Coordinates of C-alpha atoms in Angstrom, one line a residue:
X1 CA 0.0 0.0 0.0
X2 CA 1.1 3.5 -1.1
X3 CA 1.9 6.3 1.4
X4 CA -1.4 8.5 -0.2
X5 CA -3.4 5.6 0.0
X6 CA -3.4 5.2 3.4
X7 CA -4.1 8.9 3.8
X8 CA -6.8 8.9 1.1
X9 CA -8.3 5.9 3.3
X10 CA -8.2 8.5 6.5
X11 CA -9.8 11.4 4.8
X12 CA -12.7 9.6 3.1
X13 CA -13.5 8.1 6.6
X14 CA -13.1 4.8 6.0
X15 CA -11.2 4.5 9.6
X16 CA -12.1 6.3 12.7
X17 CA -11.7 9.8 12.9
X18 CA -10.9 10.3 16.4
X19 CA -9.6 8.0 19.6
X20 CA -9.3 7.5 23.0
X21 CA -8.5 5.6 26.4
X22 CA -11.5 4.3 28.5
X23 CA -9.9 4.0 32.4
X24 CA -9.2 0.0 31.9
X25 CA -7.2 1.4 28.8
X26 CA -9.0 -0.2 25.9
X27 CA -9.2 2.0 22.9
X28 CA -12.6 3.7 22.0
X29 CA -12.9 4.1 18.4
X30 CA -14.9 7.0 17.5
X31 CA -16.8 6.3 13.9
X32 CA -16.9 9.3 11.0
X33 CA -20.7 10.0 10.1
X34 CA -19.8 7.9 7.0
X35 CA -18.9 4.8 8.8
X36 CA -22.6 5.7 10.8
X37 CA -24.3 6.0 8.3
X38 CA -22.6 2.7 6.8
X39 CA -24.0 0.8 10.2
X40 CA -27.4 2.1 10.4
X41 CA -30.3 -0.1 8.7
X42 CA -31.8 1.3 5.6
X43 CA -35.9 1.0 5.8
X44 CA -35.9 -0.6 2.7
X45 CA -32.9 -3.4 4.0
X46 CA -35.7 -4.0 7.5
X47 CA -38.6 -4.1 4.8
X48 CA -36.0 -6.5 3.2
X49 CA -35.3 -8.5 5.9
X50 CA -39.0 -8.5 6.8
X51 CA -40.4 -9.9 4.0
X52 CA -37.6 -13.4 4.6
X53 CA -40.0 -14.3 7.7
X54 CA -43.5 -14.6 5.5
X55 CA -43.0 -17.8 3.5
X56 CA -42.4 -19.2 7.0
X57 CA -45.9 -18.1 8.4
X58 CA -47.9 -18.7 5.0
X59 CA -47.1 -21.8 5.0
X60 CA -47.3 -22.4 8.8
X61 CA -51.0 -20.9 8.7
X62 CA -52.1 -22.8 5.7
X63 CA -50.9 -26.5 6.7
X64 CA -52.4 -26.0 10.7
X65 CA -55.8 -24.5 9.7
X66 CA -56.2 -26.8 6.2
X67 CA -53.9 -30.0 5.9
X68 CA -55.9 -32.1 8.2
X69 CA -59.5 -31.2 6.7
X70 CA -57.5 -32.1 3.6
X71 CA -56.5 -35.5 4.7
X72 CA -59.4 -36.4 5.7
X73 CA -62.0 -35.1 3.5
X74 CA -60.3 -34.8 0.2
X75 CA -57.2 -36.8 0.2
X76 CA -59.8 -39.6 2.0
X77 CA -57.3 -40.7 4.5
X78 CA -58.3 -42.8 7.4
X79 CA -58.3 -40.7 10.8
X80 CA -55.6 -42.8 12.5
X81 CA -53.4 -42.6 9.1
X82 CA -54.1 -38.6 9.5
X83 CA -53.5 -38.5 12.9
X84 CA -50.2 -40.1 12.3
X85 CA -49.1 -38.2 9.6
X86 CA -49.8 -34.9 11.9
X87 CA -47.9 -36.0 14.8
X88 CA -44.4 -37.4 13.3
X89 CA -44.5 -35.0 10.9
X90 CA -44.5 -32.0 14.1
X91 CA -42.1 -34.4 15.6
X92 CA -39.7 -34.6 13.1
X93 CA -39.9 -30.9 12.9
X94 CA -38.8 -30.2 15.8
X95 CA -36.1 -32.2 16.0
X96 CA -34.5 -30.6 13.2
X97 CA -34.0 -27.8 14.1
X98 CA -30.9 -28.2 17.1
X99 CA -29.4 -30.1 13.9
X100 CA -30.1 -27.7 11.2
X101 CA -28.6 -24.8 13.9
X102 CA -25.5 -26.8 14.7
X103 CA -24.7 -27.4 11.7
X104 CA -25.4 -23.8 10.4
X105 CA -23.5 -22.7 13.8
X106 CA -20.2 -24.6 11.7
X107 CA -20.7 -23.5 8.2
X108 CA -18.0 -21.1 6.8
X109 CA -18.2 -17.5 5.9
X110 CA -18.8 -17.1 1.9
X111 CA -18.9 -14.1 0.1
X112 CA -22.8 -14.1 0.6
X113 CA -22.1 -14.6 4.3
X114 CA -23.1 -17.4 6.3
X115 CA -26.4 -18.0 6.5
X116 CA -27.8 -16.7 3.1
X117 CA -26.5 -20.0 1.4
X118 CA -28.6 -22.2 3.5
X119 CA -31.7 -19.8 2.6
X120 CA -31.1 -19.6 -1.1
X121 CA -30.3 -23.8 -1.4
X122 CA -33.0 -24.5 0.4
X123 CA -35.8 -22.7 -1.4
X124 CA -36.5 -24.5 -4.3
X125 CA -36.9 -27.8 -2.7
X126 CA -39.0 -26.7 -0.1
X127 CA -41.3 -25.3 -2.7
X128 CA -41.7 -28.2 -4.6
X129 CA -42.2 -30.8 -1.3
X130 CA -45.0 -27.7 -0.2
X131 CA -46.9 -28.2 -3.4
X132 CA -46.5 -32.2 -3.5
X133 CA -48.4 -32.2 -0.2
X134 CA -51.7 -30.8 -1.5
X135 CA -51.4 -32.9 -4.4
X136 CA -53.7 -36.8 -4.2
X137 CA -51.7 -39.6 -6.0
X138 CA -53.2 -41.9 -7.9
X139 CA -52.4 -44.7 -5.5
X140 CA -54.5 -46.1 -2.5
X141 CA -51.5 -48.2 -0.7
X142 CA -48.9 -46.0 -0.6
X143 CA -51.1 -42.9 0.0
X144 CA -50.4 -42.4 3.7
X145 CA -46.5 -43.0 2.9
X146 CA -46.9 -40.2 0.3
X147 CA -47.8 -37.5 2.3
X148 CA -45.6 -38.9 5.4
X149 CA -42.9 -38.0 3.3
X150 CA -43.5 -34.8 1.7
X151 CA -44.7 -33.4 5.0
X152 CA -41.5 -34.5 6.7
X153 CA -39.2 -33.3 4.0
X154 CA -40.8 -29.7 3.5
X155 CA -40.8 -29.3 7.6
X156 CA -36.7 -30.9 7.0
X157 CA -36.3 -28.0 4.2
X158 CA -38.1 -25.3 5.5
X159 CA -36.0 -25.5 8.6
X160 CA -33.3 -25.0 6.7
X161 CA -34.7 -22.1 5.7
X162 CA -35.6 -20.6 8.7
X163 CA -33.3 -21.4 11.2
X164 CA -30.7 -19.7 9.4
X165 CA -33.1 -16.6 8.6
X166 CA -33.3 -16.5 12.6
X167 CA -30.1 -15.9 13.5
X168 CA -29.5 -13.7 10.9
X169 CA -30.8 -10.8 13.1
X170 CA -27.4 -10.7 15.1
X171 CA -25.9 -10.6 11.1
X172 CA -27.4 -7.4 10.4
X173 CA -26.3 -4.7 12.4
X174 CA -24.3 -4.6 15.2
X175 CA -26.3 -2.0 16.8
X176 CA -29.2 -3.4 19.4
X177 CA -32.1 -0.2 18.4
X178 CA -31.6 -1.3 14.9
X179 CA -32.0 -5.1 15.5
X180 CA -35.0 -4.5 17.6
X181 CA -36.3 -2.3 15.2
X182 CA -35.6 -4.7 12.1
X183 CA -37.5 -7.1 14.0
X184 CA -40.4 -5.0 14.5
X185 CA -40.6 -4.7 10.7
X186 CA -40.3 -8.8 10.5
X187 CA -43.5 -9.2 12.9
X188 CA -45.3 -6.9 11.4
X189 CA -44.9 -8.9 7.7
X190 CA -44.9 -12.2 9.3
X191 CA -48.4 -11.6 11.0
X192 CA -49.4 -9.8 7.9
X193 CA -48.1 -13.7 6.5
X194 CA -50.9 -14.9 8.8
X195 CA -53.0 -13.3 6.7
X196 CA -52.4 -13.6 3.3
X197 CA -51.7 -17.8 3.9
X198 CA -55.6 -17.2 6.0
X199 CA -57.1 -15.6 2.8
X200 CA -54.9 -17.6 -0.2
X201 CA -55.5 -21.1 0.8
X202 CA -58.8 -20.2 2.9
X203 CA -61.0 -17.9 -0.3
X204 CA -59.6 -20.5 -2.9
X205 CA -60.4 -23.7 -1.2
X206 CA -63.7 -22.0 0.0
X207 CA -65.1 -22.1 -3.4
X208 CA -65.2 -25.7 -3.4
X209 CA -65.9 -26.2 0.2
X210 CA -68.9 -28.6 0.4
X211 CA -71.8 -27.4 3.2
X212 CA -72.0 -29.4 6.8
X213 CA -74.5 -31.4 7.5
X214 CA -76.5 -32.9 10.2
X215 CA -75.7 -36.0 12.4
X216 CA -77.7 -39.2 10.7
X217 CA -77.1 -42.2 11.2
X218 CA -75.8 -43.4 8.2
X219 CA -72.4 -44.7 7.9
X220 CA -71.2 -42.9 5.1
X221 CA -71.8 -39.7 7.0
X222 CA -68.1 -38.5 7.4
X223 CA -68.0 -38.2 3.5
X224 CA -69.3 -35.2 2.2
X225 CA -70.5 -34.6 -1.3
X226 CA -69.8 -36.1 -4.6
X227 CA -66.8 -37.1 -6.7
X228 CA -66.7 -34.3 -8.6
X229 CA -67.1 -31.8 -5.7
X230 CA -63.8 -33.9 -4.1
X231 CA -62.4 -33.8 -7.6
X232 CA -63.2 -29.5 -7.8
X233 CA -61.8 -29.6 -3.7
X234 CA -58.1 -31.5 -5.5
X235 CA -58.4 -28.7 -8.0
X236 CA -58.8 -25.7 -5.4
X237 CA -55.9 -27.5 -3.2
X238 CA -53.4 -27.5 -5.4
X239 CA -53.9 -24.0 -7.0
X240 CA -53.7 -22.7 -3.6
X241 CA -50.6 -24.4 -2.9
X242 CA -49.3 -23.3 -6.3
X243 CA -50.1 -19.2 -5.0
X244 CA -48.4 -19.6 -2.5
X245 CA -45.4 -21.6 -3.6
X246 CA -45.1 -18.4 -5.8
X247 CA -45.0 -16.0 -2.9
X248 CA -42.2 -18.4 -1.4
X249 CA -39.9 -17.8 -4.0
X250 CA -40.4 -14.1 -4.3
X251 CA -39.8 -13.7 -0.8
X252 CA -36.7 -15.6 -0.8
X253 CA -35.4 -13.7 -3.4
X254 CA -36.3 -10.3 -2.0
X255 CA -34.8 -11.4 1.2
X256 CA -31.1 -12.6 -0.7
X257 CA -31.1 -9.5 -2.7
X258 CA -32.1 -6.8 -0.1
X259 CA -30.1 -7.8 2.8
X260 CA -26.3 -8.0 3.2
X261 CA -25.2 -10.4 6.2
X262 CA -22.6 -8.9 8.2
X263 CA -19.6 -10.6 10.5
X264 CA -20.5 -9.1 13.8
X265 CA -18.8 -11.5 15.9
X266 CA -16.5 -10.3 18.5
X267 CA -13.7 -12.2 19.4
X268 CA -12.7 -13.6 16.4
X269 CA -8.7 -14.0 17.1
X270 CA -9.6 -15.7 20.2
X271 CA -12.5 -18.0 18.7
X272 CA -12.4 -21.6 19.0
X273 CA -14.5 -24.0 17.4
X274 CA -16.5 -26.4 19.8
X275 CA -18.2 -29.6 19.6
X276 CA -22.2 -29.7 19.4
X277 CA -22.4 -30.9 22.9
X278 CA -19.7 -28.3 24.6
X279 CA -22.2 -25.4 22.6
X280 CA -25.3 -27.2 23.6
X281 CA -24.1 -27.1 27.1
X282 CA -23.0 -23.4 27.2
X283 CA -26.4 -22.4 25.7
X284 CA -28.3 -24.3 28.1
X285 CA -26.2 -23.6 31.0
X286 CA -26.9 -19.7 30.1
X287 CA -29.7 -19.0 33.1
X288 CA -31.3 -15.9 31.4
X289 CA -31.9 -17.5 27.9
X290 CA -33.0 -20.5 29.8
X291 CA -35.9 -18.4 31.9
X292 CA -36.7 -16.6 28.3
X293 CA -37.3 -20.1 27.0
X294 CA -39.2 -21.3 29.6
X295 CA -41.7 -18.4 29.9
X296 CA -42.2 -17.6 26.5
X297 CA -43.2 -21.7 25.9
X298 CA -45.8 -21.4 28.3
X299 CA -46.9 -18.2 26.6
X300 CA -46.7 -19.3 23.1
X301 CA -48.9 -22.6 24.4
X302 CA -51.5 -20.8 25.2
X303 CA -51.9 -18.8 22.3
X304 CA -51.7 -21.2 20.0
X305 CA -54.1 -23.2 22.3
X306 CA -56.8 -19.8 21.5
X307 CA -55.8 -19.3 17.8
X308 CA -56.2 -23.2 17.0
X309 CA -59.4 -23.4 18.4
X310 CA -61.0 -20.3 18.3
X311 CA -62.5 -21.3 14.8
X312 CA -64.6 -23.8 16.2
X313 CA -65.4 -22.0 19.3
X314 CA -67.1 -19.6 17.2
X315 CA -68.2 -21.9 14.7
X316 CA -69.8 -24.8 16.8
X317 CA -70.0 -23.1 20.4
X318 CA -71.1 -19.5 19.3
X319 CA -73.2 -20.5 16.5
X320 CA -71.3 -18.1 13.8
X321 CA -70.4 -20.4 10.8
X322 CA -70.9 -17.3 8.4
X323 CA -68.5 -15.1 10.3
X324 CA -66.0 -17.0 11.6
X325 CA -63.3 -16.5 8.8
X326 CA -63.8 -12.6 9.2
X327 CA -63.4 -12.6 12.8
X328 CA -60.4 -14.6 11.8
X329 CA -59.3 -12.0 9.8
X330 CA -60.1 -9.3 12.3
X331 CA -57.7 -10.9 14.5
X332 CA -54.7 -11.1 12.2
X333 CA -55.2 -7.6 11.1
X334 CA -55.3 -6.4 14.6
X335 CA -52.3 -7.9 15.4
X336 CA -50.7 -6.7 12.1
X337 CA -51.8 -2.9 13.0
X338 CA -50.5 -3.3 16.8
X339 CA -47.3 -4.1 16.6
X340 CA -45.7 -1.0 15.9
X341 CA -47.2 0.0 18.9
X342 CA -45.9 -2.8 20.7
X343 CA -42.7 -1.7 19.3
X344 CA -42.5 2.1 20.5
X345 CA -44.3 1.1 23.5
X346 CA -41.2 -1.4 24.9
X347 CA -38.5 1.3 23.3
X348 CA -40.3 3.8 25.4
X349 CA -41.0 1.7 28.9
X350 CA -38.5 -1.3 28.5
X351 CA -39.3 -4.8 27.3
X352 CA -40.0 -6.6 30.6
X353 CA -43.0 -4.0 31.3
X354 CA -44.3 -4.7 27.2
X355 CA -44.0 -8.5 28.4
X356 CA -46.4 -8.0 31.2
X357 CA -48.8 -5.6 29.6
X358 CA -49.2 -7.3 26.2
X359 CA -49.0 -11.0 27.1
X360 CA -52.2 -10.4 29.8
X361 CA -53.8 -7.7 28.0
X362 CA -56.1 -10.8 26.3
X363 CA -56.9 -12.3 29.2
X364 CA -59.9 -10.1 30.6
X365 CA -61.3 -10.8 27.1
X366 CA -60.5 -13.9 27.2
X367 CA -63.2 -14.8 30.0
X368 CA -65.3 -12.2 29.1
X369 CA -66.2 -14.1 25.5
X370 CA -67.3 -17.0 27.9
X371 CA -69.1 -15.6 30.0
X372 CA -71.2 -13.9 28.1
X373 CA -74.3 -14.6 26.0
X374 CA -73.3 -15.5 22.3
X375 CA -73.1 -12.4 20.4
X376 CA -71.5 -10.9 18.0
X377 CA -70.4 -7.7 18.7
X378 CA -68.7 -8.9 21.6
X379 CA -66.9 -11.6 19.8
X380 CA -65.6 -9.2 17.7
X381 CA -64.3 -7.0 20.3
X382 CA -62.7 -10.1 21.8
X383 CA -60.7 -10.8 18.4
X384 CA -59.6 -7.1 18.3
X385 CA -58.0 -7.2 22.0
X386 CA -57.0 -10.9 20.9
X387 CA -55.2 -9.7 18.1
X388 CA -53.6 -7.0 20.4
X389 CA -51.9 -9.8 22.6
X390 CA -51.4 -12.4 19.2
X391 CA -48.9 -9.0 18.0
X392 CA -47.2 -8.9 21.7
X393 CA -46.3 -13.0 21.6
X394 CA -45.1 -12.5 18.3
X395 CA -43.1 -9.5 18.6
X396 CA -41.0 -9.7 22.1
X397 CA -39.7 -12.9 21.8
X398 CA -37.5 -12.6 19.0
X399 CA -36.5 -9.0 20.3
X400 CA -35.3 -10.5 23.7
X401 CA -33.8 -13.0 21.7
X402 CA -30.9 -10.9 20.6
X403 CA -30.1 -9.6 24.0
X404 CA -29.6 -13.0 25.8
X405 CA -27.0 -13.7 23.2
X406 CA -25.5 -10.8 23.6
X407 CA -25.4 -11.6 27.3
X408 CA -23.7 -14.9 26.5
X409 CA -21.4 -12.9 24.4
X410 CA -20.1 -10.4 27.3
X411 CA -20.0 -13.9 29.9
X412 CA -18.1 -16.3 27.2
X413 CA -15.9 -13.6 25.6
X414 CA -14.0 -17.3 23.3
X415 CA -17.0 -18.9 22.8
X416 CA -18.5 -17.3 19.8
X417 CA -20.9 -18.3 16.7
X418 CA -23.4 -20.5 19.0
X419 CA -26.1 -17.3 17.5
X420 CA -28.2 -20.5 15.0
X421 CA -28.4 -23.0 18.6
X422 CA -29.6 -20.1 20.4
X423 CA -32.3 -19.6 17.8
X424 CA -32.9 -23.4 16.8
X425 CA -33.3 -24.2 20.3
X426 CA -36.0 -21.5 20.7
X427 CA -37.7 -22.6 17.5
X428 CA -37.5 -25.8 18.8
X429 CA -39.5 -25.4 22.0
X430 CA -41.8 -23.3 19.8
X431 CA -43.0 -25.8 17.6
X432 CA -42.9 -28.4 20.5
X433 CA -45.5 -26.0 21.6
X434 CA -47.4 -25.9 19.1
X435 CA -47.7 -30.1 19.2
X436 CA -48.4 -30.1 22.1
X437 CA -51.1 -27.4 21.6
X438 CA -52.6 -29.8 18.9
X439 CA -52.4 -32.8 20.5
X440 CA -54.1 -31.8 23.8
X441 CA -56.6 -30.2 21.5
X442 CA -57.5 -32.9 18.9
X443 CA -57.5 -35.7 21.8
X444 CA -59.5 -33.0 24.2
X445 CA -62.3 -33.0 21.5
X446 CA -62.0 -36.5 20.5
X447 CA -62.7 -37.7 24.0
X448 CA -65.6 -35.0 24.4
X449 CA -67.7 -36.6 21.2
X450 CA -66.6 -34.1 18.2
X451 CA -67.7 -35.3 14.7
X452 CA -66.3 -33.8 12.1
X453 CA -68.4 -32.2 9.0
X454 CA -71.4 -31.7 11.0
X455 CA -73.8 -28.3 12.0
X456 CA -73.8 -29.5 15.5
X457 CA -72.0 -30.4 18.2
X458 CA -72.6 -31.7 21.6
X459 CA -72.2 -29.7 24.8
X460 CA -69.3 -32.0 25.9
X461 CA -67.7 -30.8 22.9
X462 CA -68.6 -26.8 23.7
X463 CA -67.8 -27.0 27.3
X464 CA -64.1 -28.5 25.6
X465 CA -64.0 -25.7 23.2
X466 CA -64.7 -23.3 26.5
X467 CA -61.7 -24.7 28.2
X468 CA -59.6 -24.9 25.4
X469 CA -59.8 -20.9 24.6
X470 CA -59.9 -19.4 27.9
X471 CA -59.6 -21.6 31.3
X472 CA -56.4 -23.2 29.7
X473 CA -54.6 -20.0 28.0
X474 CA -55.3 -18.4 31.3
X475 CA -53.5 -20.4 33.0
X476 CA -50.9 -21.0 31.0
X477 CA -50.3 -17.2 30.7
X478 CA -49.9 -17.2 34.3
X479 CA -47.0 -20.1 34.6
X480 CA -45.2 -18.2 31.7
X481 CA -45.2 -14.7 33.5
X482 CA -44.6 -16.4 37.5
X483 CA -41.3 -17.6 35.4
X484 CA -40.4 -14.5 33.6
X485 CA -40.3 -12.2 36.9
X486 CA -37.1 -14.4 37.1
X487 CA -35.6 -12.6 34.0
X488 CA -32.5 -11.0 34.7
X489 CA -31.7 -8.7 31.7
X490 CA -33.3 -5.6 32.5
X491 CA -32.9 -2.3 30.8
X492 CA -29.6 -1.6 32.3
X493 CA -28.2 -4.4 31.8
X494 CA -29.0 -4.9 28.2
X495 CA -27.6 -1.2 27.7
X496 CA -24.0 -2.3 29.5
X497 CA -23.7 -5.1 26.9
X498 CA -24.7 -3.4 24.6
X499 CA -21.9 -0.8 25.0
X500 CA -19.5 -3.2 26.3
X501 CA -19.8 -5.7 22.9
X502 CA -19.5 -2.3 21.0
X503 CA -16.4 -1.3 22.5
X504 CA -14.6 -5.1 21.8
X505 CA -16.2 -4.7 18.1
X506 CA -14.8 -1.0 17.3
X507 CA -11.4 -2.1 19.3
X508 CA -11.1 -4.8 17.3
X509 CA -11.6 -2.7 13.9
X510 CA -9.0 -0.2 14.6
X511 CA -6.7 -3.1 15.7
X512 CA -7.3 -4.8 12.2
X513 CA -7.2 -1.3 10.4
X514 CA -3.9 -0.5 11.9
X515 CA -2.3 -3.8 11.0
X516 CA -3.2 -3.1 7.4
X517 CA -1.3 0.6 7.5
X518 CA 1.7 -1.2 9.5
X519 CA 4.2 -1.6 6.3
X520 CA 3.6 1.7 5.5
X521 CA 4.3 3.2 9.0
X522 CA 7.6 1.1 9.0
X523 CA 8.9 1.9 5.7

């Protein structure tokens, strides 16, 4: 390097334009406005970012509200063969995704950074398993084995999409407001995902839907309709799934286009590389991250309990089949319109107080809506408060995220690049969640007499439907919150490691920075 290089270099402010001593005599690196400007998120790289977390929920929303009325009704599946399918299928989920973030956790940079690779490889063949799962084969035999497989490969592939897409928030900025803020953005598209897999797969199949009817005592009740209303239902299925194998792609591609993965990691001269079970050890030996885990499981289990059986709570115990997919709706788009609230309100008080506001801000509404005489009106101002709390659960998990691992960082100063377990291991508990959430349910309303396709349903059944949406969540929300008073990254805290994991980062710059100019200072 010439002697005017290295000068050009200073006076275009690509290295710091001023520095100083803190009192343990670490440098402090002060930034030009162009190096700033450099770190600070572009809206359009959070919208960006954002719009990677959709094919995750679209897909998510479609499969829970649709694949088993699909297996059953359309695909003509025997209920044990369904319930099976269902089960390993969540199960096999979940247990891919410690893998997937271990092995994600050893991956090598690239030039497109680290976790980008896994997204883009793993797009295609997600896409193609989705759309193989709303299609029937012309086989009777292997049927059950057919959809077995799909369903275990897409939940396999789209892991491998979103595990990585996860931990990418610690690749984006360094700085914690920007983070947060980034995943503000990401809720606010993923819930919006909510709604566009609720109104895709649900107005498209809809047309084909074939009407309930009443309990007779004929044994070909369960099947509803003719041939060619199940042959118009195979039709509708697979268009759907071809919509929104389309907006999978897209996303993807938005998301590898718009956003460039950064190497934040601090400590990289002292890094050293650590078996699976030496990381899986330090990240569940970390207490805080541990206690987040823990509360937000219990959380997430009881809204999931609400969401996946609120349908039927209106349909069946309310009595509004007409207007239960727009009080659906109602509750997505509150939840889509509340989070940037939930997002100024937890940058303005903290994220501990947002926890305990948002998480129980459902639950007077909650009992109200059994309680009270069906009606309308109120079940509608139940979905708008529900949709208020749905946007809190969403959001403040994978804000808080960020800061246990930064915690880690600041505790295990050499043990760096365990970001994709911290994250697996949190999507793991979250889907373990959510089959547990549908297995309680489906064996809850099994046991209380539900028939399936029918107007009707027994008061077992509603006094099961009752429990499901607000005795159980209550409760539920309760355990989770008892837990999370047990938290121990407060405000203050979280801005000490935050500073602190700066300082390492900007000391390490300079350090780098200088070594570059060093046969130019010695010639």
């Amino acid at each position: 390097m010439a002697r005017g290089e290295g000068a050009e270099q200073f006076s275009s402010g690509l290295l710091p334009t001023a520095k100083t001593l803190n009192p343990d005599g670490v440098i402090i690196v002060k930034l030009s406005p162009q190096q700033e400007r450099k770190r600070a998120l572009t809206v359009w790289s959070k919208v960006c970012f954002a719009i990677g977390g959709a094919p995750y929920q679209i897909t998510g929303t479609a499969l829970g509200f649709f694949l088993q009325i699909f297996l059953l009704d359309v695909a003509l599946l025997d209920p044990l063969n369904a319930s099976v399918i269902l089960f390993v299928g969540r199960a096999w989920d979940a247990v891919t995704d410690p893998t997937v973030g271990f092995l994600v956790s050893r991956t090598p940079w690239t030039r497109h950074g680290r976790m980008m690779p896994w997204i883009l490889v793993s797009t295609i063949p997600a896409v193609l398993c989705y759309f193989l799962i709303w299609v029937v084969p012309p086989i009777e035999q292997g049927k059950m084995m057919w959809y077995l497989l799909f369903y275990c490969l897409f939940q396999t592939l789209q892991t491998c999409f979103h595990v990585p897409y996860s931990a990418l928030t610690m690749f984006i900025s360094t700085e914690q407001s920007e983070r947060d803020s980034a995943t503000a953005y990401r809720m606010t598209i993923e819930v919006l995902g909510t709604v566009i897999g609720t109104a895709v797969q649900g107005q498209i199949v809809g047309m084909a839907v074939t009407p309930c009817t009443f309990p007779t005592n004929s044994s070909n009740h369960s099947v509803n309709g003719s041939n060619s209303q199940i042959f118009n239902e195979r039709h509708a299925y697979m268009i759907a799934s071809g919509v929104i194998s389309l907006i999978y792609v897209l996303c993807a591609v938005v998301l590898f286009f718009g956003v460039r993965e950064q190497n934040n990691r601090v400590g990289l001269k002292a890094q050293k590389h650590v078996s699976f079970q030496t990381g899986l050890r330090l990240v569940i030996g970390h207490g805080p991250y541990v206690k987040l885990v823990l509360a937000f499981l219990f959380t997430s289990l009881a809204f999931m309990l609400l969401e996946g059986n609120f349908a039927l709570f209106i349909k069946y115990t309310l009595g509004f089949r007409k207007d239960f997919q727009n009080i659906l709706l109602v509750i997505m788009l509150s939840a889509t319109f509340t989070i940037p609230m939930w997002q100024w309100f937890l940058c303005r008080f903290g994220k501990k107080i947002a926890v305990y506001i948002g998480i129980t801000w459902a639950v007077p509404f909650m009992i109200l809506v059994v309680c009270v005489k069906s009606n309308l009106i109120v079940s509608y101002i139940v979905s708008i408060a529900a949709g208020a709390s749905v946007a809190a659960a969403f959001l403040l998990p994978w804000s808080m995220l960020p800061d246990v691992v930064d915690d880690f960082k600041v505790q295990n100063p050499t043990s760096q690049g365990h970001e994709a377990i911290f994250y697996s291991f949190y999507v793991f508990f979250t889907k373990f969640a959510s089959g547990v959430s549908l297995g309680v349910s489906t064996l809850s309303l099994s046991f209380a007499g539900y028939v399936t396709g029918v107007c009707v349903q027994s008061d077992s059944v509603n006094l099961t439907l009752k429990m499901l949406v607000s005795a159980a969540p209550v409760l539920l929300i309760a355990l989770g919150l008892l837990i999370f008073k047990t938290y121990p990254i407060d405000e203050e805290r979280r801005q000490y490691n935050n500073k602190r994991l700066q300082m390492l980062l900007r000391s390490e710059e300079q350090e780098s920075e200088m070594e570059a100019l060093k046969p130019d200072i010695t010639a």
